mmCIF file with all atom_site columns, C-alpha atoms in Angstrom:
data_model
loop_
_atom_site.group_PDB
_atom_site.id
_atom_site.type_symbol
_atom_site.label_atom_id
_atom_site.label_alt_id
_atom_site.label_comp_id
_atom_site.label_asym_id
_atom_site.label_entity_id
_atom_site.label_seq_id
_atom_site.pdbx_PDB_ins_code
_atom_site.Cartn_x
_atom_site.Cartn_y
_atom_site.Cartn_z
_atom_site.occupancy
_atom_site.B_iso_or_equiv
_atom_site.pdbx_formal_charge
_atom_site.auth_seq_id
_atom_site.auth_comp_id
_atom_site.auth_asym_id
_atom_site.auth_atom_id
_atom_site.pdbx_PDB_model_num
ATOM 1   C CA . UNK A 1 1   ? 181.961 161.929 145.269 1.00 45.00 ? 1357 UNK A CA 1
ATOM 2   C CA . UNK A 1 2   ? 183.920 163.145 148.180 1.00 43.00 ? 1358 UNK A CA 1
ATOM 3   C CA . UNK A 1 3   ? 182.949 166.061 150.449 1.00 45.00 ? 1359 UNK A CA 1
ATOM 4   C CA . UNK A 1 4   ? 184.852 168.033 152.938 1.00 46.00 ? 1360 UNK A CA 1
ATOM 5   C CA . UNK A 1 5   ? 186.279 165.560 155.541 1.00 48.00 ? 1361 UNK A CA 1
ATOM 6   C CA . UNK A 1 6   ? 186.129 162.529 153.426 1.00 51.00 ? 1362 UNK A CA 1
ATOM 7   C CA . UNK A 1 7   ? 182.569 161.614 153.873 1.00 61.00 ? 1363 UNK A CA 1
ATOM 8   C CA . UNK A 1 8   ? 181.062 160.096 150.791 1.00 80.00 ? 1364 UNK A CA 1
ATOM 9   C CA . UNK A 1 9   ? 177.950 162.211 149.650 1.00 86.00 ? 1365 UNK A CA 1
ATOM 10  C CA . UNK A 1 10  ? 175.771 160.744 146.893 1.00 89.00 ? 1366 UNK A CA 1
ATOM 11  C CA . UNK A 1 11  ? 174.051 163.197 144.115 1.00 92.00 ? 1367 UNK A CA 1
ATOM 12  C CA . UNK A 1 12  ? 170.636 164.718 144.443 1.00 96.00 ? 1368 UNK A CA 1
ATOM 13  C CA . UNK A 1 13  ? 168.758 166.947 142.262 1.00 97.00 ? 1369 UNK A CA 1
ATOM 14  C CA . UNK A 1 14  ? 168.007 170.137 143.671 1.00 97.00 ? 1370 UNK A CA 1
ATOM 15  C CA . UNK A 1 15  ? 164.369 171.164 144.515 1.00 95.00 ? 1371 UNK A CA 1
ATOM 16  C CA . UNK A 1 16  ? 163.897 173.104 141.129 1.00 94.00 ? 1372 UNK A CA 1
ATOM 17  C CA . UNK A 1 17  ? 165.723 170.211 139.170 1.00 96.00 ? 1373 UNK A CA 1
ATOM 18  C CA . UNK A 1 18  ? 163.186 167.622 140.299 1.00 97.00 ? 1374 UNK A CA 1
ATOM 19  C CA . UNK A 1 19  ? 160.771 166.734 137.210 1.00 97.00 ? 1375 UNK A CA 1
ATOM 20  C CA . UNK A 1 20  ? 157.037 165.408 137.654 1.00 97.00 ? 1376 UNK A CA 1
ATOM 21  C CA . UNK A 1 21  ? 157.887 162.712 134.735 1.00 97.00 ? 1377 UNK A CA 1
ATOM 22  C CA . UNK A 1 22  ? 160.562 161.448 136.684 1.00 97.00 ? 1378 UNK A CA 1
ATOM 23  C CA . UNK A 1 23  ? 159.022 161.340 139.909 1.00 98.00 ? 1379 UNK A CA 1
ATOM 24  C CA . UNK A 1 24  ? 156.099 159.326 138.045 1.00 98.00 ? 1380 UNK A CA 1
ATOM 25  C CA . UNK A 1 25  ? 158.363 156.963 136.420 1.00 98.00 ? 1381 UNK A CA 1
ATOM 26  C CA . UNK A 1 26  ? 160.143 156.381 139.659 1.00 98.00 ? 1382 UNK A CA 1
ATOM 27  C CA . UNK A 1 27  ? 156.677 155.624 141.406 1.00 98.00 ? 1383 UNK A CA 1
ATOM 28  C CA . UNK A 1 28  ? 155.738 153.523 138.415 1.00 97.00 ? 1384 UNK A CA 1
ATOM 29  C CA . UNK A 1 29  ? 157.765 150.140 139.297 1.00 96.00 ? 1385 UNK A CA 1
ATOM 30  C CA . UNK A 1 30  ? 155.964 147.945 141.888 1.00 94.00 ? 1386 UNK A CA 1
ATOM 31  C CA . UNK A 1 31  ? 159.078 147.321 143.840 1.00 94.00 ? 1387 UNK A CA 1
ATOM 32  C CA . UNK A 1 32  ? 159.903 151.041 144.035 1.00 96.00 ? 1388 UNK A CA 1
ATOM 33  C CA . UNK A 1 33  ? 156.006 151.724 145.310 1.00 95.00 ? 1389 UNK A CA 1
ATOM 34  C CA . UNK A 1 34  ? 156.744 149.194 147.867 1.00 93.00 ? 1390 UNK A CA 1
ATOM 35  C CA . UNK A 1 35  ? 159.978 150.941 148.952 1.00 94.00 ? 1391 UNK A CA 1
ATOM 36  C CA . UNK A 1 36  ? 158.281 154.141 149.278 1.00 96.00 ? 1392 UNK A CA 1
ATOM 37  C CA . UNK A 1 37  ? 155.103 152.963 151.047 1.00 94.00 ? 1393 UNK A CA 1
ATOM 38  C CA . UNK A 1 38  ? 157.396 151.549 153.812 1.00 93.00 ? 1394 UNK A CA 1
ATOM 39  C CA . UNK A 1 39  ? 159.532 154.727 153.915 1.00 94.00 ? 1395 UNK A CA 1
ATOM 40  C CA . UNK A 1 40  ? 156.462 156.637 154.065 1.00 94.00 ? 1396 UNK A CA 1
ATOM 41  C CA . UNK A 1 41  ? 155.322 154.991 157.511 1.00 91.00 ? 1397 UNK A CA 1
ATOM 42  C CA . UNK A 1 42  ? 159.093 155.184 158.659 1.00 88.00 ? 1398 UNK A CA 1
ATOM 43  C CA . UNK A 1 43  ? 159.641 157.916 161.314 1.00 77.00 ? 1399 UNK A CA 1
ATOM 44  C CA . UNK A 1 44  ? 163.234 157.693 160.561 1.00 83.00 ? 1400 UNK A CA 1
ATOM 45  C CA . UNK A 1 45  ? 166.185 156.904 157.635 1.00 86.00 ? 1401 UNK A CA 1
ATOM 46  C CA . UNK A 1 46  ? 166.146 153.262 156.654 1.00 88.00 ? 1402 UNK A CA 1
ATOM 47  C CA . UNK A 1 47  ? 169.100 151.000 155.630 1.00 85.00 ? 1403 UNK A CA 1
ATOM 48  C CA . UNK A 1 48  ? 168.537 149.103 152.427 1.00 79.00 ? 1404 UNK A CA 1
ATOM 49  C CA . UNK A 1 49  ? 168.505 145.921 154.215 1.00 79.00 ? 1405 UNK A CA 1
ATOM 50  C CA . UNK A 1 50  ? 165.400 146.935 156.156 1.00 82.00 ? 1406 UNK A CA 1
ATOM 51  C CA . UNK A 1 51  ? 163.515 146.268 153.142 1.00 81.00 ? 1407 UNK A CA 1
ATOM 52  C CA . UNK A 1 52  ? 162.485 142.788 152.475 1.00 81.00 ? 1408 UNK A CA 1
ATOM 53  C CA . UNK A 1 53  ? 161.851 142.549 148.855 1.00 85.00 ? 1409 UNK A CA 1
ATOM 54  C CA . UNK A 1 54  ? 162.004 139.751 146.399 1.00 86.00 ? 1410 UNK A CA 1
ATOM 55  C CA . UNK A 1 55  ? 164.860 141.032 144.334 1.00 88.00 ? 1411 UNK A CA 1
ATOM 56  C CA . UNK A 1 56  ? 168.627 140.771 144.233 1.00 88.00 ? 1412 UNK A CA 1
ATOM 57  C CA . UNK A 1 57  ? 170.710 143.175 146.101 1.00 87.00 ? 1413 UNK A CA 1
ATOM 58  C CA . UNK A 1 58  ? 172.010 144.739 142.908 1.00 89.00 ? 1414 UNK A CA 1
ATOM 59  C CA . UNK A 1 59  ? 168.409 145.074 141.515 1.00 91.00 ? 1415 UNK A CA 1
ATOM 60  C CA . UNK A 1 60  ? 167.479 146.781 144.795 1.00 91.00 ? 1416 UNK A CA 1
ATOM 61  C CA . UNK A 1 61  ? 170.700 149.301 144.672 1.00 91.00 ? 1417 UNK A CA 1
ATOM 62  C CA . UNK A 1 62  ? 169.247 150.189 141.097 1.00 94.00 ? 1418 UNK A CA 1
ATOM 63  C CA . UNK A 1 63  ? 165.825 150.859 142.317 1.00 96.00 ? 1419 UNK A CA 1
ATOM 64  C CA . UNK A 1 64  ? 167.275 153.091 145.201 1.00 95.00 ? 1420 UNK A CA 1
ATOM 65  C CA . UNK A 1 65  ? 169.460 154.996 142.624 1.00 95.00 ? 1421 UNK A CA 1
ATOM 66  C CA . UNK A 1 66  ? 166.026 155.692 140.229 1.00 97.00 ? 1422 UNK A CA 1
ATOM 67  C CA . UNK A 1 67  ? 164.257 157.077 143.542 1.00 98.00 ? 1423 UNK A CA 1
ATOM 68  C CA . UNK A 1 68  ? 167.350 159.254 144.677 1.00 97.00 ? 1424 UNK A CA 1
ATOM 69  C CA . UNK A 1 69  ? 168.080 160.614 141.320 1.00 97.00 ? 1425 UNK A CA 1
ATOM 70  C CA . UNK A 1 70  ? 164.645 161.275 140.567 1.00 98.00 ? 1426 UNK A CA 1
ATOM 71  C CA . UNK A 1 71  ? 163.834 163.204 143.736 1.00 98.00 ? 1427 UNK A CA 1
ATOM 72  C CA . UNK A 1 72  ? 161.844 160.957 145.497 1.00 98.00 ? 1428 UNK A CA 1
ATOM 73  C CA . UNK A 1 73  ? 164.217 159.818 148.173 1.00 97.00 ? 1429 UNK A CA 1
ATOM 74  C CA . UNK A 1 74  ? 167.271 161.160 149.803 1.00 96.00 ? 1430 UNK A CA 1
ATOM 75  C CA . UNK A 1 75  ? 170.088 159.009 150.723 1.00 94.00 ? 1431 UNK A CA 1
ATOM 76  C CA . UNK A 1 76  ? 172.772 159.932 153.373 1.00 91.00 ? 1432 UNK A CA 1
ATOM 77  C CA . UNK A 1 77  ? 175.858 158.142 154.604 1.00 90.00 ? 1433 UNK A CA 1
ATOM 78  C CA . UNK A 1 78  ? 175.808 157.681 158.185 1.00 87.00 ? 1434 UNK A CA 1
ATOM 79  C CA . UNK A 1 79  ? 179.310 156.239 159.092 1.00 87.00 ? 1435 UNK A CA 1
ATOM 80  C CA . UNK A 1 80  ? 179.438 153.090 156.956 1.00 85.00 ? 1436 UNK A CA 1
ATOM 81  C CA . UNK A 1 81  ? 175.438 152.636 156.872 1.00 87.00 ? 1437 UNK A CA 1
ATOM 82  C CA . UNK A 1 82  ? 173.649 154.593 153.858 1.00 88.00 ? 1438 UNK A CA 1
ATOM 83  C CA . UNK A 1 83  ? 170.240 155.784 155.033 1.00 92.00 ? 1439 UNK A CA 1
ATOM 84  C CA . UNK A 1 84  ? 167.273 156.476 152.849 1.00 94.00 ? 1440 UNK A CA 1
ATOM 85  C CA . UNK A 1 85  ? 164.401 158.510 153.341 1.00 95.00 ? 1441 UNK A CA 1
ATOM 86  C CA . UNK A 1 86  ? 161.509 160.058 151.670 1.00 96.00 ? 1442 UNK A CA 1
ATOM 87  C CA . UNK A 1 87  ? 161.723 163.803 150.385 1.00 97.00 ? 1443 UNK A CA 1
ATOM 88  C CA . UNK A 1 88  ? 158.238 164.069 151.445 1.00 95.00 ? 1444 UNK A CA 1
ATOM 89  C CA . UNK A 1 89  ? 158.483 167.964 152.277 1.00 96.00 ? 1445 UNK A CA 1
ATOM 90  C CA . UNK A 1 90  ? 160.326 168.802 148.872 1.00 97.00 ? 1446 UNK A CA 1
ATOM 91  C CA . UNK A 1 91  ? 157.551 166.711 146.882 1.00 96.00 ? 1447 UNK A CA 1
ATOM 92  C CA . UNK A 1 92  ? 154.676 168.135 148.819 1.00 95.00 ? 1448 UNK A CA 1
ATOM 93  C CA . UNK A 1 93  ? 156.362 171.813 147.910 1.00 95.00 ? 1449 UNK A CA 1
ATOM 94  C CA . UNK A 1 94  ? 156.624 171.007 144.309 1.00 94.00 ? 1450 UNK A CA 1
ATOM 95  C CA . UNK A 1 95  ? 153.586 168.583 143.463 1.00 94.00 ? 1451 UNK A CA 1
ATOM 96  C CA . UNK A 1 96  ? 150.857 169.463 146.357 1.00 93.00 ? 1452 UNK A CA 1
ATOM 97  C CA . UNK A 1 97  ? 148.931 166.080 147.163 1.00 93.00 ? 1453 UNK A CA 1
ATOM 98  C CA . UNK A 1 98  ? 150.724 163.825 144.358 1.00 95.00 ? 1454 UNK A CA 1
ATOM 99  C CA . UNK A 1 99  ? 152.599 161.661 146.820 1.00 96.00 ? 1455 UNK A CA 1
ATOM 100 C CA . UNK A 1 100 ? 149.677 161.527 149.486 1.00 95.00 ? 1456 UNK A CA 1
ATOM 101 C CA . UNK A 1 101 ? 147.318 160.536 146.613 1.00 95.00 ? 1457 UNK A CA 1
ATOM 102 C CA . UNK A 1 102 ? 149.688 158.055 145.226 1.00 96.00 ? 1458 UNK A CA 1
ATOM 103 C CA . UNK A 1 103 ? 150.305 156.522 148.485 1.00 96.00 ? 1459 UNK A CA 1
ATOM 104 C CA . UNK A 1 104 ? 146.696 156.139 149.537 1.00 95.00 ? 1460 UNK A CA 1
ATOM 105 C CA . UNK A 1 105 ? 146.084 154.576 145.755 1.00 94.00 ? 1461 UNK A CA 1
ATOM 106 C CA . UNK A 1 106 ? 148.801 152.170 146.517 1.00 95.00 ? 1462 UNK A CA 1
ATOM 107 C CA . UNK A 1 107 ? 147.544 151.249 150.115 1.00 92.00 ? 1463 UNK A CA 1
ATOM 108 C CA . UNK A 1 108 ? 144.180 150.588 148.403 1.00 90.00 ? 1464 UNK A CA 1
ATOM 109 C CA . UNK A 1 109 ? 145.332 148.499 145.535 1.00 91.00 ? 1465 UNK A CA 1
ATOM 110 C CA . UNK A 1 110 ? 147.373 146.180 147.829 1.00 89.00 ? 1466 UNK A CA 1
ATOM 111 C CA . UNK A 1 111 ? 144.159 145.846 149.791 1.00 89.00 ? 1467 UNK A CA 1
ATOM 112 C CA . UNK A 1 112 ? 142.383 145.109 147.033 1.00 85.00 ? 1468 UNK A CA 1
ATOM 113 C CA . UNK A 1 113 ? 144.860 142.584 145.265 1.00 83.00 ? 1469 UNK A CA 1
ATOM 114 C CA . UNK A 1 114 ? 146.738 141.235 148.433 1.00 74.00 ? 1470 UNK A CA 1
ATOM 115 C CA . UNK A 1 115 ? 148.348 138.781 146.195 1.00 66.00 ? 1471 UNK A CA 1
ATOM 116 C CA . UNK A 1 116 ? 149.681 141.248 143.715 1.00 56.00 ? 1472 UNK A CA 1
ATOM 117 C CA . UNK B 2 1   ? 138.383 143.137 116.974 1.00 45.00 ? 506  UNK B CA 1
ATOM 118 C CA . UNK B 2 2   ? 134.916 143.019 115.466 1.00 42.00 ? 507  UNK B CA 1
ATOM 119 C CA . UNK B 2 3   ? 131.797 143.712 117.164 1.00 45.00 ? 508  UNK B CA 1
ATOM 120 C CA . UNK B 2 4   ? 128.287 143.153 116.100 1.00 46.00 ? 509  UNK B CA 1
ATOM 121 C CA . UNK B 2 5   ? 127.361 145.475 113.376 1.00 48.00 ? 510  UNK B CA 1
ATOM 122 C CA . UNK B 2 6   ? 130.807 145.371 112.321 1.00 51.00 ? 511  UNK B CA 1
ATOM 123 C CA . UNK B 2 7   ? 132.075 148.186 114.242 1.00 61.00 ? 512  UNK B CA 1
ATOM 124 C CA . UNK B 2 8   ? 135.624 148.199 115.232 1.00 81.00 ? 513  UNK B CA 1
ATOM 125 C CA . UNK B 2 9   ? 135.920 147.960 119.043 1.00 86.00 ? 514  UNK B CA 1
ATOM 126 C CA . UNK B 2 10  ? 139.351 148.653 120.761 1.00 89.00 ? 515  UNK B CA 1
ATOM 127 C CA . UNK B 2 11  ? 140.571 146.620 123.688 1.00 92.00 ? 516  UNK B CA 1
ATOM 128 C CA . UNK B 2 12  ? 140.243 148.487 127.251 1.00 96.00 ? 517  UNK B CA 1
ATOM 129 C CA . UNK B 2 13  ? 141.055 147.128 130.523 1.00 97.00 ? 518  UNK B CA 1
ATOM 130 C CA . UNK B 2 14  ? 137.937 146.801 132.681 1.00 97.00 ? 519  UNK B CA 1
ATOM 131 C CA . UNK B 2 15  ? 137.856 148.818 136.109 1.00 95.00 ? 520  UNK B CA 1
ATOM 132 C CA . UNK B 2 16  ? 139.196 146.083 138.153 1.00 94.00 ? 521  UNK B CA 1
ATOM 133 C CA . UNK B 2 17  ? 141.806 145.284 135.555 1.00 96.00 ? 522  UNK B CA 1
ATOM 134 C CA . UNK B 2 18  ? 143.416 148.774 135.919 1.00 97.00 ? 523  UNK B CA 1
ATOM 135 C CA . UNK B 2 19  ? 146.682 149.207 137.934 1.00 97.00 ? 524  UNK B CA 1
ATOM 136 C CA . UNK B 2 20  ? 148.273 152.000 139.743 1.00 97.00 ? 525  UNK B CA 1
ATOM 137 C CA . UNK B 2 21  ? 151.547 151.159 138.261 1.00 97.00 ? 526  UNK B CA 1
ATOM 138 C CA . UNK B 2 22  ? 150.597 151.040 134.844 1.00 97.00 ? 527  UNK B CA 1
ATOM 139 C CA . UNK B 2 23  ? 148.580 154.376 135.159 1.00 98.00 ? 528  UNK B CA 1
ATOM 140 C CA . UNK B 2 24  ? 151.837 156.016 136.493 1.00 98.00 ? 529  UNK B CA 1
ATOM 141 C CA . UNK B 2 25  ? 153.856 154.615 133.897 1.00 98.00 ? 530  UNK B CA 1
ATOM 142 C CA . UNK B 2 26  ? 151.496 155.750 131.194 1.00 98.00 ? 531  UNK B CA 1
ATOM 143 C CA . UNK B 2 27  ? 151.546 159.329 132.847 1.00 98.00 ? 532  UNK B CA 1
ATOM 144 C CA . UNK B 2 28  ? 155.417 159.400 133.349 1.00 97.00 ? 533  UNK B CA 1
ATOM 145 C CA . UNK B 2 29  ? 156.074 160.133 129.771 1.00 96.00 ? 534  UNK B CA 1
ATOM 146 C CA . UNK B 2 30  ? 155.922 164.046 128.653 1.00 94.00 ? 535  UNK B CA 1
ATOM 147 C CA . UNK B 2 31  ? 154.147 163.700 125.412 1.00 94.00 ? 536  UNK B CA 1
ATOM 148 C CA . UNK B 2 32  ? 151.539 161.317 126.989 1.00 96.00 ? 537  UNK B CA 1
ATOM 149 C CA . UNK B 2 33  ? 151.394 163.867 129.828 1.00 95.00 ? 538  UNK B CA 1
ATOM 150 C CA . UNK B 2 34  ? 150.483 166.621 127.564 1.00 94.00 ? 539  UNK B CA 1
ATOM 151 C CA . UNK B 2 35  ? 147.776 164.835 125.639 1.00 95.00 ? 540  UNK B CA 1
ATOM 152 C CA . UNK B 2 36  ? 146.284 163.973 129.169 1.00 96.00 ? 541  UNK B CA 1
ATOM 153 C CA . UNK B 2 37  ? 146.411 167.809 129.965 1.00 94.00 ? 542  UNK B CA 1
ATOM 154 C CA . UNK B 2 38  ? 144.696 168.878 126.618 1.00 93.00 ? 543  UNK B CA 1
ATOM 155 C CA . UNK B 2 39  ? 142.085 165.836 127.194 1.00 94.00 ? 544  UNK B CA 1
ATOM 156 C CA . UNK B 2 40  ? 141.387 167.061 130.740 1.00 94.00 ? 545  UNK B CA 1
ATOM 157 C CA . UNK B 2 41  ? 140.227 170.462 129.480 1.00 92.00 ? 546  UNK B CA 1
ATOM 158 C CA . UNK B 2 42  ? 138.051 169.166 126.709 1.00 88.00 ? 547  UNK B CA 1
ATOM 159 C CA . UNK B 2 43  ? 134.381 168.579 127.136 1.00 77.00 ? 548  UNK B CA 1
ATOM 160 C CA . UNK B 2 44  ? 134.213 165.833 124.367 1.00 83.00 ? 549  UNK B CA 1
ATOM 161 C CA . UNK B 2 45  ? 136.080 163.026 122.771 1.00 86.00 ? 550  UNK B CA 1
ATOM 162 C CA . UNK B 2 46  ? 139.128 164.285 120.570 1.00 88.00 ? 551  UNK B CA 1
ATOM 163 C CA . UNK B 2 47  ? 140.696 163.005 117.371 1.00 85.00 ? 552  UNK B CA 1
ATOM 164 C CA . UNK B 2 48  ? 144.322 162.212 117.372 1.00 79.00 ? 553  UNK B CA 1
ATOM 165 C CA . UNK B 2 49  ? 144.975 165.126 114.945 1.00 79.00 ? 554  UNK B CA 1
ATOM 166 C CA . UNK B 2 50  ? 143.813 167.481 117.249 1.00 82.00 ? 555  UNK B CA 1
ATOM 167 C CA . UNK B 2 51  ? 146.949 167.369 119.308 1.00 81.00 ? 556  UNK B CA 1
ATOM 168 C CA . UNK B 2 52  ? 149.507 169.220 117.992 1.00 81.00 ? 557  UNK B CA 1
ATOM 169 C CA . UNK B 2 53  ? 152.625 167.237 119.241 1.00 85.00 ? 558  UNK B CA 1
ATOM 170 C CA . UNK B 2 54  ? 156.352 167.298 117.805 1.00 86.00 ? 559  UNK B CA 1
ATOM 171 C CA . UNK B 2 55  ? 156.181 163.381 117.073 1.00 88.00 ? 560  UNK B CA 1
ATOM 172 C CA . UNK B 2 56  ? 155.644 160.973 114.160 1.00 88.00 ? 561  UNK B CA 1
ATOM 173 C CA . UNK B 2 57  ? 151.905 160.077 113.537 1.00 87.00 ? 562  UNK B CA 1
ATOM 174 C CA . UNK B 2 58  ? 153.261 156.162 114.640 1.00 89.00 ? 563  UNK B CA 1
ATOM 175 C CA . UNK B 2 59  ? 154.797 157.617 117.764 1.00 92.00 ? 564  UNK B CA 1
ATOM 176 C CA . UNK B 2 60  ? 151.638 159.314 118.704 1.00 91.00 ? 565  UNK B CA 1
ATOM 177 C CA . UNK B 2 61  ? 149.665 156.051 117.918 1.00 91.00 ? 566  UNK B CA 1
ATOM 178 C CA . UNK B 2 62  ? 151.903 154.209 120.630 1.00 94.00 ? 567  UNK B CA 1
ATOM 179 C CA . UNK B 2 63  ? 151.478 156.873 122.780 1.00 96.00 ? 568  UNK B CA 1
ATOM 180 C CA . UNK B 2 64  ? 147.626 156.700 122.547 1.00 95.00 ? 569  UNK B CA 1
ATOM 181 C CA . UNK B 2 65  ? 147.564 152.898 122.925 1.00 96.00 ? 570  UNK B CA 1
ATOM 182 C CA . UNK B 2 66  ? 149.668 153.018 126.032 1.00 97.00 ? 571  UNK B CA 1
ATOM 183 C CA . UNK B 2 67  ? 147.193 155.549 127.554 1.00 98.00 ? 572  UNK B CA 1
ATOM 184 C CA . UNK B 2 68  ? 144.472 153.173 126.377 1.00 97.00 ? 573  UNK B CA 1
ATOM 185 C CA . UNK B 2 69  ? 145.944 149.914 127.536 1.00 97.00 ? 574  UNK B CA 1
ATOM 186 C CA . UNK B 2 70  ? 146.788 151.215 130.908 1.00 98.00 ? 575  UNK B CA 1
ATOM 187 C CA . UNK B 2 71  ? 143.076 152.458 131.559 1.00 98.00 ? 576  UNK B CA 1
ATOM 188 C CA . UNK B 2 72  ? 143.895 156.293 131.515 1.00 98.00 ? 577  UNK B CA 1
ATOM 189 C CA . UNK B 2 73  ? 141.877 156.902 128.240 1.00 97.00 ? 578  UNK B CA 1
ATOM 190 C CA . UNK B 2 74  ? 138.876 155.443 126.360 1.00 96.00 ? 579  UNK B CA 1
ATOM 191 C CA . UNK B 2 75  ? 139.018 155.411 122.492 1.00 94.00 ? 580  UNK B CA 1
ATOM 192 C CA . UNK B 2 76  ? 135.895 154.637 120.248 1.00 92.00 ? 581  UNK B CA 1
ATOM 193 C CA . UNK B 2 77  ? 135.144 154.537 116.662 1.00 90.00 ? 582  UNK B CA 1
ATOM 194 C CA . UNK B 2 78  ? 132.544 156.905 115.302 1.00 88.00 ? 583  UNK B CA 1
ATOM 195 C CA . UNK B 2 79  ? 132.383 156.329 111.861 1.00 87.00 ? 584  UNK B CA 1
ATOM 196 C CA . UNK B 2 80  ? 135.783 156.308 110.500 1.00 85.00 ? 585  UNK B CA 1
ATOM 197 C CA . UNK B 2 81  ? 137.132 158.852 113.224 1.00 87.00 ? 586  UNK B CA 1
ATOM 198 C CA . UNK B 2 82  ? 138.677 157.017 116.576 1.00 88.00 ? 587  UNK B CA 1
ATOM 199 C CA . UNK B 2 83  ? 137.768 159.538 119.434 1.00 92.00 ? 588  UNK B CA 1
ATOM 200 C CA . UNK B 2 84  ? 139.682 159.491 122.849 1.00 94.00 ? 589  UNK B CA 1
ATOM 201 C CA . UNK B 2 85  ? 138.524 160.986 126.054 1.00 95.00 ? 590  UNK B CA 1
ATOM 202 C CA . UNK B 2 86  ? 140.054 160.779 129.656 1.00 96.00 ? 591  UNK B CA 1
ATOM 203 C CA . UNK B 2 87  ? 138.479 157.767 132.022 1.00 97.00 ? 592  UNK B CA 1
ATOM 204 C CA . UNK B 2 88  ? 138.393 160.304 134.413 1.00 95.00 ? 593  UNK B CA 1
ATOM 205 C CA . UNK B 2 89  ? 135.502 159.001 136.624 1.00 96.00 ? 594  UNK B CA 1
ATOM 206 C CA . UNK B 2 90  ? 137.100 155.337 136.533 1.00 97.00 ? 595  UNK B CA 1
ATOM 207 C CA . UNK B 2 91  ? 140.371 156.672 137.624 1.00 96.00 ? 596  UNK B CA 1
ATOM 208 C CA . UNK B 2 92  ? 138.788 158.810 140.521 1.00 95.00 ? 597  UNK B CA 1
ATOM 209 C CA . UNK B 2 93  ? 136.949 155.823 141.527 1.00 94.00 ? 598  UNK B CA 1
ATOM 210 C CA . UNK B 2 94  ? 139.971 153.827 141.884 1.00 94.00 ? 599  UNK B CA 1
ATOM 211 C CA . UNK B 2 95  ? 142.518 156.482 142.897 1.00 94.00 ? 600  UNK B CA 1
ATOM 212 C CA . UNK B 2 96  ? 140.749 159.258 144.593 1.00 93.00 ? 601  UNK B CA 1
ATOM 213 C CA . UNK B 2 97  ? 142.634 162.542 143.725 1.00 93.00 ? 602  UNK B CA 1
ATOM 214 C CA . UNK B 2 98  ? 145.307 160.925 141.805 1.00 95.00 ? 603  UNK B CA 1
ATOM 215 C CA . UNK B 2 99  ? 144.441 162.280 138.241 1.00 96.00 ? 604  UNK B CA 1
ATOM 216 C CA . UNK B 2 100 ? 143.598 165.766 139.882 1.00 95.00 ? 605  UNK B CA 1
ATOM 217 C CA . UNK B 2 101 ? 146.844 165.852 141.881 1.00 95.00 ? 606  UNK B CA 1
ATOM 218 C CA . UNK B 2 102 ? 148.888 164.674 138.746 1.00 96.00 ? 607  UNK B CA 1
ATOM 219 C CA . UNK B 2 103 ? 147.148 167.401 136.263 1.00 96.00 ? 608  UNK B CA 1
ATOM 220 C CA . UNK B 2 104 ? 147.599 170.311 139.022 1.00 95.00 ? 609  UNK B CA 1
ATOM 221 C CA . UNK B 2 105 ? 151.443 169.383 139.188 1.00 94.00 ? 610  UNK B CA 1
ATOM 222 C CA . UNK B 2 106 ? 151.909 169.136 135.392 1.00 95.00 ? 611  UNK B CA 1
ATOM 223 C CA . UNK B 2 107 ? 150.010 172.687 135.008 1.00 92.00 ? 612  UNK B CA 1
ATOM 224 C CA . UNK B 2 108 ? 152.385 174.054 137.551 1.00 90.00 ? 613  UNK B CA 1
ATOM 225 C CA . UNK B 2 109 ? 155.688 172.407 136.084 1.00 91.00 ? 614  UNK B CA 1
ATOM 226 C CA . UNK B 2 110 ? 154.648 173.764 132.606 1.00 89.00 ? 615  UNK B CA 1
ATOM 227 C CA . UNK B 2 111 ? 154.237 177.395 134.131 1.00 89.00 ? 616  UNK B CA 1
ATOM 228 C CA . UNK B 2 112 ? 157.468 176.941 135.862 1.00 85.00 ? 617  UNK B CA 1
ATOM 229 C CA . UNK B 2 113 ? 159.631 175.422 132.864 1.00 83.00 ? 618  UNK B CA 1
ATOM 230 C CA . UNK B 2 114 ? 157.674 177.107 130.006 1.00 74.00 ? 619  UNK B CA 1
ATOM 231 C CA . UNK B 2 115 ? 160.445 176.066 127.588 1.00 66.00 ? 620  UNK B CA 1
ATOM 232 C CA . UNK B 2 116 ? 160.346 172.352 128.848 1.00 57.00 ? 621  UNK B CA 1
#
């Protein structure tokens, strides 16, 4: 999609288009959960190469698309770099406490099962 | 599986076998989410026929199995009836606040999108 000025813009669901089922599905994959946990502690948008994950680049691109299309993350182009960040405020508005409880549960599970 | 006395016993994950990713996946389906919401307000185990849902019986059986195998619900035979109930205490112990925030989010989404 091309926006005014030729900047590439990626499609995101508006706030009222975000569905709980899609958010839970996006969070139900271990790789996507690791991405979201890393974004949660970042104070800025992150490029895909920031994430050191044991999957192919095309698989990673797929995971980022699932996260974006479900409304969990926002991705914007800044020059040639694609930056990704959590839509924490949007999710908190729609589903109060949900993301926090998932992140806390994921942290505790990672501590409980360090090899998982 | 046959237990002592010939009673049928269904397989359930032990507490330390329950995984966040599997629980989130189980909750990411609209029909399973409706089942869980109904169980959350029931004070007793429920038979499958209690749930009036727009799916075939075999599909419903599949959904109950996903919920059971992920650790979200417990199913026991009482005579010839199979009773299902939420493993609310187990989930709260493993993932504090998670089930409550999902149920609250699901209630709010159902109110926001009554036709969905």
